[in-house]
Amino acid sequence: MLTPKGVYVSSSGSGGPVLGPIPRLVAATLVSPFVSQRLRGLFATHDVEDLAHLAALVVAGRITPVIERTYPLCETPDAIRSLEAEHARGKIVLTV
């Protein structure tokens, strides 16, 4: 629910197998002029400096990634089934 002047932010997230989230983001852009709420897309960019900063925070123990479960690489199908069947509360990690 949004307030009459609220802002809906659509992350890129997942989507269809071919176009991914593009149709959802385009739809929000097309609808935006006709509703009182603001509809915006959130697009992530890859930045080496940001990733290095995050890595340093992890190494320093300032942030800790939440890992729900680890699987050996040979159990990749089981890891994918787990993701499909359950709502992960943390990251699923494949070990090599």
mmCIF file with all atom_site columns, C-alpha atoms in Angstrom:
data_model
loop_
_atom_site.group_PDB
_atom_site.id
_atom_site.type_symbol
_atom_site.label_atom_id
_atom_site.label_alt_id
_atom_site.label_comp_id
_atom_site.label_asym_id
_atom_site.label_entity_id
_atom_site.label_seq_id
_atom_site.pdbx_PDB_ins_code
_atom_site.Cartn_x
_atom_site.Cartn_y
_atom_site.Cartn_z
_atom_site.occupancy
_atom_site.B_iso_or_equiv
_atom_site.pdbx_formal_charge
_atom_site.auth_seq_id
_atom_site.auth_comp_id
_atom_site.auth_asym_id
_atom_site.auth_atom_id
_atom_site.pdbx_PDB_model_num
ATOM 1  C CA . MET A 1 1  ? 0.000  0.000   0.000   1.00 0.00 ? 1  MET A CA 1
ATOM 2  C CA . LEU A 1 2  ? 1.196  3.448   -0.856  1.00 0.00 ? 2  LEU A CA 1
ATOM 3  C CA . THR A 1 3  ? -0.001 6.779   0.424   1.00 0.00 ? 3  THR A CA 1
ATOM 4  C CA . PRO A 1 4  ? -1.505 8.995   -2.286  1.00 0.00 ? 4  PRO A CA 1
ATOM 5  C CA . LYS A 1 5  ? 1.859  10.714  -2.737  1.00 0.00 ? 5  LYS A CA 1
ATOM 6  C CA . GLY A 1 6  ? 4.046  7.674   -1.965  1.00 0.00 ? 6  GLY A CA 1
ATOM 7  C CA . VAL A 1 7  ? 6.990  6.442   -3.983  1.00 0.00 ? 7  VAL A CA 1
ATOM 8  C CA . TYR A 1 8  ? 7.119  2.909   -5.401  1.00 0.00 ? 8  TYR A CA 1
ATOM 9  C CA . VAL A 1 9  ? 10.683 1.790   -6.106  1.00 0.00 ? 9  VAL A CA 1
ATOM 10 C CA . SER A 1 10 ? 10.953 -1.271  -8.322  1.00 0.00 ? 10 SER A CA 1
ATOM 11 C CA . SER A 1 11 ? 14.280 -3.035  -8.056  1.00 0.00 ? 11 SER A CA 1
ATOM 12 C CA . SER A 1 12 ? 15.650 -4.863  -11.032 1.00 0.00 ? 12 SER A CA 1
ATOM 13 C CA . GLY A 1 13 ? 15.057 -8.158  -9.209  1.00 0.00 ? 13 GLY A CA 1
ATOM 14 C CA . SER A 1 14 ? 14.128 -11.219 -11.182 1.00 0.00 ? 14 SER A CA 1
ATOM 15 C CA . GLY A 1 15 ? 11.847 -11.510 -14.120 1.00 0.00 ? 15 GLY A CA 1
ATOM 16 C CA . GLY A 1 16 ? 11.132 -13.556 -17.184 1.00 0.00 ? 16 GLY A CA 1
ATOM 17 C CA . PRO A 1 17 ? 13.669 -15.883 -18.796 1.00 0.00 ? 17 PRO A CA 1
ATOM 18 C CA . VAL A 1 18 ? 14.290 -13.660 -21.837 1.00 0.00 ? 18 VAL A CA 1
ATOM 19 C CA . LEU A 1 19 ? 13.776 -10.015 -20.893 1.00 0.00 ? 19 LEU A CA 1
ATOM 20 C CA . GLY A 1 20 ? 14.201 -10.343 -17.143 1.00 0.00 ? 20 GLY A CA 1
ATOM 21 C CA . PRO A 1 21 ? 12.688 -7.422  -15.209 1.00 0.00 ? 21 PRO A CA 1
ATOM 22 C CA . ILE A 1 22 ? 12.553 -5.060  -18.205 1.00 0.00 ? 22 ILE A CA 1
ATOM 23 C CA . PRO A 1 23 ? 8.779  -5.398  -18.876 1.00 0.00 ? 23 PRO A CA 1
ATOM 24 C CA . ARG A 1 24 ? 7.961  -4.600  -15.226 1.00 0.00 ? 24 ARG A CA 1
ATOM 25 C CA . LEU A 1 25 ? 10.246 -1.563  -15.202 1.00 0.00 ? 25 LEU A CA 1
ATOM 26 C CA . VAL A 1 26 ? 8.865  -0.286  -18.528 1.00 0.00 ? 26 VAL A CA 1
ATOM 27 C CA . ALA A 1 27 ? 5.283  -0.730  -17.261 1.00 0.00 ? 27 ALA A CA 1
ATOM 28 C CA . ALA A 1 28 ? 6.063  1.339   -14.139 1.00 0.00 ? 28 ALA A CA 1
ATOM 29 C CA . THR A 1 29 ? 7.550  4.070   -16.320 1.00 0.00 ? 29 THR A CA 1
ATOM 30 C CA . LEU A 1 30 ? 4.525  4.131   -18.636 1.00 0.00 ? 30 LEU A CA 1
ATOM 31 C CA . VAL A 1 31 ? 1.980  4.194   -15.774 1.00 0.00 ? 31 VAL A CA 1
ATOM 32 C CA . SER A 1 32 ? 3.821  6.814   -13.725 1.00 0.00 ? 32 SER A CA 1
ATOM 33 C CA . PRO A 1 33 ? 2.376  9.946   -15.423 1.00 0.00 ? 33 PRO A CA 1
ATOM 34 C CA . PHE A 1 34 ? -1.194 8.755   -14.780 1.00 0.00 ? 34 PHE A CA 1
ATOM 35 C CA . VAL A 1 35 ? -1.067 8.069   -11.024 1.00 0.00 ? 35 VAL A CA 1
ATOM 36 C CA . SER A 1 36 ? -0.478 10.319  -8.036  1.00 0.00 ? 36 SER A CA 1
ATOM 37 C CA . GLN A 1 37 ? 2.319  8.121   -6.694  1.00 0.00 ? 37 GLN A CA 1
ATOM 38 C CA . ARG A 1 38 ? 5.820  8.293   -8.102  1.00 0.00 ? 38 ARG A CA 1
ATOM 39 C CA . LEU A 1 39 ? 7.055  5.086   -9.697  1.00 0.00 ? 39 LEU A CA 1
ATOM 40 C CA . ARG A 1 40 ? 10.809 4.718   -9.975  1.00 0.00 ? 40 ARG A CA 1
ATOM 41 C CA . GLY A 1 41 ? 13.189 1.989   -11.020 1.00 0.00 ? 41 GLY A CA 1
ATOM 42 C CA . LEU A 1 42 ? 16.283 1.075   -9.048  1.00 0.00 ? 42 LEU A CA 1
ATOM 43 C CA . PHE A 1 43 ? 19.234 0.140   -11.199 1.00 0.00 ? 43 PHE A CA 1
ATOM 44 C CA . ALA A 1 44 ? 22.442 -1.209  -9.706  1.00 0.00 ? 44 ALA A CA 1
ATOM 45 C CA . THR A 1 45 ? 25.848 -0.435  -11.117 1.00 0.00 ? 45 THR A CA 1
ATOM 46 C CA . HIS A 1 46 ? 29.027 -2.390  -10.598 1.00 0.00 ? 46 HIS A CA 1
ATOM 47 C CA . ASP A 1 47 ? 31.793 -0.350  -9.029  1.00 0.00 ? 47 ASP A CA 1
ATOM 48 C CA . VAL A 1 48 ? 35.147 -1.923  -8.187  1.00 0.00 ? 48 VAL A CA 1
ATOM 49 C CA . GLU A 1 49 ? 35.858 0.635   -5.455  1.00 0.00 ? 49 GLU A CA 1
ATOM 50 C CA . ASP A 1 50 ? 32.514 -0.084  -3.745  1.00 0.00 ? 50 ASP A CA 1
ATOM 51 C CA . LEU A 1 51 ? 33.145 -3.836  -3.873  1.00 0.00 ? 51 LEU A CA 1
ATOM 52 C CA . ALA A 1 52 ? 36.647 -3.373  -2.448  1.00 0.00 ? 52 ALA A CA 1
ATOM 53 C CA . HIS A 1 53 ? 35.188 -1.255  0.380   1.00 0.00 ? 53 HIS A CA 1
ATOM 54 C CA . LEU A 1 54 ? 32.584 -3.941  1.158   1.00 0.00 ? 54 LEU A CA 1
ATOM 55 C CA . ALA A 1 55 ? 35.282 -6.626  1.131   1.00 0.00 ? 55 ALA A CA 1
ATOM 56 C CA . ALA A 1 56 ? 37.344 -4.587  3.586   1.00 0.00 ? 56 ALA A CA 1
ATOM 57 C CA . LEU A 1 57 ? 34.321 -4.256  5.895   1.00 0.00 ? 57 LEU A CA 1
ATOM 58 C CA . VAL A 1 58 ? 33.795 -8.026  5.804   1.00 0.00 ? 58 VAL A CA 1
ATOM 59 C CA . VAL A 1 59 ? 37.483 -8.712  6.526   1.00 0.00 ? 59 VAL A CA 1
ATOM 60 C CA . ALA A 1 60 ? 37.395 -6.234  9.418   1.00 0.00 ? 60 ALA A CA 1
ATOM 61 C CA . GLY A 1 61 ? 34.313 -7.970  10.851  1.00 0.00 ? 61 GLY A CA 1
ATOM 62 C CA . ARG A 1 62 ? 32.194 -4.808  10.572  1.00 0.00 ? 62 ARG A CA 1
ATOM 63 C CA . ILE A 1 63 ? 29.583 -6.611  8.449   1.00 0.00 ? 63 ILE A CA 1
ATOM 64 C CA . THR A 1 64 ? 28.832 -10.305 8.281   1.00 0.00 ? 64 THR A CA 1
ATOM 65 C CA . PRO A 1 65 ? 27.081 -11.943 5.350   1.00 0.00 ? 65 PRO A CA 1
ATOM 66 C CA . VAL A 1 66 ? 24.207 -14.210 6.356   1.00 0.00 ? 66 VAL A CA 1
ATOM 67 C CA . ILE A 1 67 ? 24.839 -17.680 4.961   1.00 0.00 ? 67 ILE A CA 1
ATOM 68 C CA . GLU A 1 68 ? 21.918 -20.044 5.308   1.00 0.00 ? 68 GLU A CA 1
ATOM 69 C CA . ARG A 1 69 ? 23.617 -23.137 3.972   1.00 0.00 ? 69 ARG A CA 1
ATOM 70 C CA . THR A 1 70 ? 26.625 -24.300 1.982   1.00 0.00 ? 70 THR A CA 1
ATOM 71 C CA . TYR A 1 71 ? 26.661 -27.015 -0.658  1.00 0.00 ? 71 TYR A CA 1
ATOM 72 C CA . PRO A 1 72 ? 29.596 -28.646 -2.410  1.00 0.00 ? 72 PRO A CA 1
ATOM 73 C CA . LEU A 1 73 ? 29.688 -27.838 -6.113  1.00 0.00 ? 73 LEU A CA 1
ATOM 74 C CA . CYS A 1 74 ? 28.634 -31.402 -6.988  1.00 0.00 ? 74 CYS A CA 1
ATOM 75 C CA . GLU A 1 75 ? 25.315 -30.753 -5.134  1.00 0.00 ? 75 GLU A CA 1
ATOM 76 C CA . THR A 1 76 ? 24.370 -27.702 -7.202  1.00 0.00 ? 76 THR A CA 1
ATOM 77 C CA . PRO A 1 77 ? 21.017 -29.226 -8.271  1.00 0.00 ? 77 PRO A CA 1
ATOM 78 C CA . ASP A 1 78 ? 20.095 -29.704 -4.588  1.00 0.00 ? 78 ASP A CA 1
ATOM 79 C CA . ALA A 1 79 ? 21.041 -26.082 -3.839  1.00 0.00 ? 79 ALA A CA 1
ATOM 80 C CA . ILE A 1 80 ? 18.836 -24.834 -6.669  1.00 0.00 ? 80 ILE A CA 1
ATOM 81 C CA . ARG A 1 81 ? 15.933 -27.018 -5.522  1.00 0.00 ? 81 ARG A CA 1
ATOM 82 C CA . SER A 1 82 ? 16.342 -25.600 -2.028  1.00 0.00 ? 82 SER A CA 1
ATOM 83 C CA . LEU A 1 83 ? 16.122 -22.055 -3.395  1.00 0.00 ? 83 LEU A CA 1
ATOM 84 C CA . GLU A 1 84 ? 13.010 -22.907 -5.408  1.00 0.00 ? 84 GLU A CA 1
ATOM 85 C CA . ALA A 1 85 ? 11.234 -24.710 -2.567  1.00 0.00 ? 85 ALA A CA 1
ATOM 86 C CA . GLU A 1 86 ? 12.039 -22.422 0.345   1.00 0.00 ? 86 GLU A CA 1
ATOM 87 C CA . HIS A 1 87 ? 12.370 -18.744 1.061   1.00 0.00 ? 87 HIS A CA 1
ATOM 88 C CA . ALA A 1 88 ? 16.057 -18.373 1.852   1.00 0.00 ? 88 ALA A CA 1
ATOM 89 C CA . ARG A 1 89 ? 16.827 -16.332 4.963   1.00 0.00 ? 89 ARG A CA 1
ATOM 90 C CA . GLY A 1 90 ? 20.423 -15.970 3.877   1.00 0.00 ? 90 GLY A CA 1
ATOM 91 C CA . LYS A 1 91 ? 22.710 -16.766 0.994   1.00 0.00 ? 91 LYS A CA 1
ATOM 92 C CA . ILE A 1 92 ? 23.146 -20.245 -0.405  1.00 0.00 ? 92 ILE A CA 1
ATOM 93 C CA . VAL A 1 93 ? 26.850 -20.847 -1.038  1.00 0.00 ? 93 VAL A CA 1
ATOM 94 C CA . LEU A 1 94 ? 28.468 -23.349 -3.384  1.00 0.00 ? 94 LEU A CA 1
ATOM 95 C CA . THR A 1 95 ? 31.936 -24.450 -2.254  1.00 0.00 ? 95 THR A CA 1
ATOM 96 C CA . VAL A 1 96 ? 34.588 -25.394 -4.790  1.00 0.00 ? 96 VAL A CA 1
#
